[in-house]
Coordinates of C-alpha atoms in Angstrom, one line a residue:
M39 CA 25.0 -35.3 -135.0
M40 CA 27.4 -37.6 -133.0
A41 CA 30.0 -37.5 -135.4
S42 CA 30.2 -34.0 -135.6
R43 CA 31.0 -33.7 -131.9
Y44 CA 33.9 -36.2 -132.4
A45 CA 35.1 -33.8 -135.1
T46 CA 34.5 -30.8 -133.1
Y47 CA 36.7 -32.0 -130.1
I48 CA 39.2 -33.8 -132.3
F49 CA 39.4 -29.9 -134.2
F50 CA 39.8 -28.4 -130.8
F51 CA 42.9 -30.4 -129.5
L52 CA 44.7 -29.9 -132.3
F53 CA 44.2 -26.8 -133.1
T54 CA 45.7 -26.4 -129.5
S55 CA 48.8 -28.2 -129.6
L56 CA 49.7 -26.1 -133.1
A57 CA 48.6 -23.1 -130.9
I58 CA 50.5 -23.4 -127.5
P59 CA 53.8 -24.3 -128.6
N60 CA 56.5 -24.9 -125.6
F61 CA 55.8 -27.9 -123.5
G62 CA 53.0 -29.5 -124.9
Q63 CA 51.8 -33.1 -125.1
I64 CA 49.1 -35.2 -126.4
E65 CA 48.0 -38.4 -125.1
V66 CA 45.9 -40.9 -126.6
E67 CA 43.9 -43.4 -124.5
A68 CA 42.3 -46.7 -125.2
R69 CA 40.7 -48.3 -121.7
Y70 CA 38.5 -51.0 -120.3
E71 CA 35.8 -49.9 -117.7
N72 CA 34.1 -51.9 -115.2
N73 CA 30.6 -49.9 -114.2
D74 CA 28.5 -50.3 -111.2
Y75 CA 25.3 -48.6 -110.8
I76 CA 24.4 -49.6 -107.6
N77 CA 20.5 -49.1 -107.9
W78 CA 20.3 -50.6 -111.1
N79 CA 21.8 -54.1 -110.1
N80 CA 18.9 -56.8 -110.0
K81 CA 15.9 -54.5 -111.0
V82 CA 13.4 -55.9 -113.2
I83 CA 13.8 -54.8 -116.5
N84 CA 10.2 -54.0 -118.8
D85 CA 8.5 -56.3 -119.9
V86 CA 11.0 -58.5 -122.2
N87 CA 9.4 -60.8 -124.3
G88 CA 7.3 -61.8 -120.8
I89 CA 10.0 -63.1 -119.1
S90 CA 11.1 -61.3 -115.9
T91 CA 15.0 -60.6 -116.2
L92 CA 16.8 -58.8 -113.7
Y93 CA 19.7 -55.8 -115.0
N94 CA 23.3 -56.3 -114.2
S95 CA 26.0 -53.8 -115.0
A96 CA 27.7 -54.2 -118.1
P97 CA 31.4 -53.5 -118.8
S98 CA 32.3 -50.4 -121.8
Y99 CA 35.1 -49.7 -123.8
G100 CA 36.2 -46.3 -124.4
L101 CA 38.8 -44.0 -126.5
G102 CA 40.2 -40.7 -125.2
L103 CA 42.3 -37.7 -126.1
R104 CA 44.1 -35.2 -123.7
Y105 CA 46.2 -32.4 -124.5
F106 CA 48.7 -31.2 -121.7
I107 CA 50.3 -28.1 -120.6
Q108 CA 53.4 -27.8 -118.5
P109 CA 53.9 -24.3 -116.9
D110 CA 56.8 -24.5 -115.3
K111 CA 59.4 -26.7 -117.7
E112 CA 61.7 -27.5 -114.3
R113 CA 58.8 -29.4 -113.0
Q114 CA 57.0 -32.6 -113.8
M115 CA 53.4 -31.2 -113.4
Y116 CA 50.5 -30.8 -116.4
Y117 CA 47.2 -29.3 -116.9
Y118 CA 45.1 -31.0 -119.5
G119 CA 42.2 -30.9 -121.2
F120 CA 40.3 -34.0 -122.0
A121 CA 37.4 -35.7 -124.3
G122 CA 36.6 -38.9 -125.2
F123 CA 33.5 -41.4 -125.5
S124 CA 32.6 -44.9 -124.3
T125 CA 30.1 -47.5 -125.0
S126 CA 29.1 -50.7 -123.7
S127 CA 29.7 -54.2 -124.8
S128 CA 26.7 -55.9 -124.9
P129 CA 24.4 -56.2 -128.1
V130 CA 21.6 -56.1 -125.5
S131 CA 19.3 -52.7 -126.1
Y132 CA 19.0 -52.6 -122.3
Y133 CA 22.2 -53.0 -121.7
K134 CA 23.8 -50.7 -124.1
F135 CA 24.3 -47.3 -123.0
S136 CA 26.8 -44.7 -124.9
N137 CA 28.9 -41.9 -123.5
L138 CA 30.2 -38.5 -124.7
M139 CA 32.7 -36.7 -122.4
A140 CA 34.9 -33.3 -121.8
G141 CA 36.7 -32.1 -118.8
L142 CA 39.7 -31.1 -117.6
G143 CA 42.6 -32.4 -115.2
L144 CA 45.8 -32.2 -113.4
R145 CA 48.5 -34.6 -113.9
F146 CA 51.7 -34.5 -111.5
F147 CA 54.5 -36.7 -110.5
P148 CA 55.0 -36.8 -107.1
F149 CA 58.3 -38.1 -107.2
N150 CA 60.2 -35.6 -109.7
M151 CA 58.3 -32.3 -108.6
E152 CA 62.3 -31.1 -106.7
G153 CA 62.8 -28.7 -110.2
D154 CA 65.7 -30.7 -112.0
C155 CA 63.9 -32.4 -114.8
D156 CA 64.9 -32.5 -118.3
C157 CA 61.6 -31.3 -119.6
P158 CA 60.1 -32.0 -122.3
S159 CA 62.3 -35.2 -122.7
F160 CA 60.3 -38.2 -121.5
Y161 CA 63.9 -39.3 -120.0
Q162 CA 64.7 -38.2 -116.5
E163 CA 67.1 -39.5 -114.2
G164 CA 65.8 -41.8 -111.2
N165 CA 64.5 -45.6 -111.9
L166 CA 61.6 -46.0 -113.8
F167 CA 59.0 -46.2 -110.8
S168 CA 60.5 -42.9 -109.4
R169 CA 60.2 -40.3 -112.8
G170 CA 57.5 -42.0 -114.1
F171 CA 54.8 -42.8 -111.5
N172 CA 51.9 -40.2 -111.5
L173 CA 48.4 -39.1 -110.7
S174 CA 45.9 -37.8 -112.4
L175 CA 43.2 -35.9 -111.2
G176 CA 39.7 -34.8 -113.4
A177 CA 36.0 -33.7 -113.5
S178 CA 33.9 -33.6 -116.9
Y179 CA 30.5 -33.4 -118.1
N180 CA 29.4 -36.4 -119.4
S181 CA 26.3 -36.7 -121.8
F182 CA 25.2 -39.8 -121.2
Q183 CA 22.6 -42.4 -123.2
Q184 CA 20.9 -45.6 -122.4
S185 CA 20.0 -47.7 -125.1
T186 CA 17.8 -45.8 -127.1
H187 CA 16.1 -43.2 -124.9
S188 CA 17.3 -39.4 -125.0
R189 CA 20.8 -38.2 -123.6
Q190 CA 21.5 -37.1 -120.1
S191 CA 23.6 -35.0 -118.0
Q192 CA 26.0 -36.4 -115.6
L193 CA 28.9 -35.0 -113.8
L194 CA 32.5 -37.1 -113.6
V195 CA 35.2 -36.9 -111.0
D196 CA 38.2 -39.6 -111.6
A197 CA 41.3 -40.6 -109.9
Q198 CA 43.8 -42.5 -111.5
A199 CA 47.7 -43.8 -111.4
G200 CA 50.4 -44.6 -113.8
V201 CA 53.3 -45.3 -114.9
K202 CA 55.2 -43.5 -118.1
I203 CA 57.5 -45.6 -119.9
P204 CA 59.9 -43.5 -121.9
L205 CA 59.7 -45.2 -125.5
G206 CA 62.1 -42.3 -126.8
K207 CA 62.5 -38.8 -126.3
I208 CA 59.3 -37.6 -127.3
I209 CA 57.1 -40.9 -127.2
A210 CA 56.1 -42.7 -124.3
V211 CA 53.5 -45.4 -123.1
Q212 CA 51.5 -45.6 -119.9
P213 CA 49.6 -48.3 -118.3
F214 CA 47.2 -47.0 -115.7
I215 CA 44.3 -47.7 -113.3
G216 CA 41.9 -45.4 -111.9
F217 CA 38.6 -44.7 -110.0
V218 CA 35.6 -42.7 -111.6
F219 CA 32.4 -41.6 -109.5
G220 CA 29.6 -40.3 -111.6
T221 CA 26.2 -38.9 -110.5
G222 CA 22.6 -39.8 -110.9
V223 CA 21.2 -40.9 -114.0
L224 CA 17.9 -42.5 -114.7
N225 CA 17.6 -46.0 -116.1
E226 CA 14.6 -45.8 -118.3
D227 CA 14.6 -49.9 -119.5
L228 CA 14.0 -50.7 -116.1
L229 CA 10.2 -51.2 -114.5
L230 CA 10.7 -48.7 -111.7
S231 CA 13.1 -46.5 -113.6
P232 CA 15.3 -45.5 -111.1
T233 CA 18.2 -43.3 -110.7
S234 CA 22.0 -44.5 -109.8
T235 CA 25.2 -42.9 -109.7
L236 CA 27.8 -44.4 -110.9
N237 CA 31.2 -46.2 -109.2
Q238 CA 33.6 -47.2 -111.7
I239 CA 36.9 -49.1 -112.0
K240 CA 39.0 -48.1 -115.1
A241 CA 42.2 -49.3 -116.8
G242 CA 44.4 -49.4 -119.8
L243 CA 47.1 -47.6 -121.9
Q244 CA 47.9 -44.1 -122.5
F245 CA 50.3 -43.1 -125.5
S246 CA 51.9 -39.4 -125.2
F247 CA 54.0 -37.8 -127.7
Q248 CA 55.6 -35.0 -127.1
K249 CA 56.8 -31.7 -128.7
Q250 CA 60.1 -31.6 -129.9
V251 CA 61.7 -28.5 -128.6
R252 CA 64.7 -26.8 -130.1
R253 CA 67.1 -25.8 -127.4

């Protein structure tokens, strides 16, 4: 079931990249996530071999895929669709969770919005920061699963900042850092099963591939 969902996401974005020519970009993301479920920390976990154990939020790792559409070739602003997944690194069942997400967002380059960019090339005039610094805002639906329990629905809202570094006219790499807020989900492994929102700090690398457009 999970594999079929991944295949659906990948097919959708690959199909979109072929169906929409001109100024599209594909981006692959690898990230580390520091998760803070505020209401879960230091709460007692249900009967773990008769030992009283306290819960502490576990970090996670994720992969994602974005497809960008540039509505104006003269300005560095993009709309994007996103699909991805993440999983916690802990092998212990009551710390383990997984996420499947899909959403939409906006990315813009605040110092490259004057209508003079040489798009779609990654090479722009100016220094690395002025031509590469960008901000992204997005919202996504998340299917959250804690340990072996049933999946829950969650809304994620995120903001991130990055600097795009060109490796060529059609390839670029970008280090980024961001913050994610997630609506409340239930932890069934805890004694009182509290609901908690998510505060997450994420960081990682994004690899972008720009379609080659003939002039």
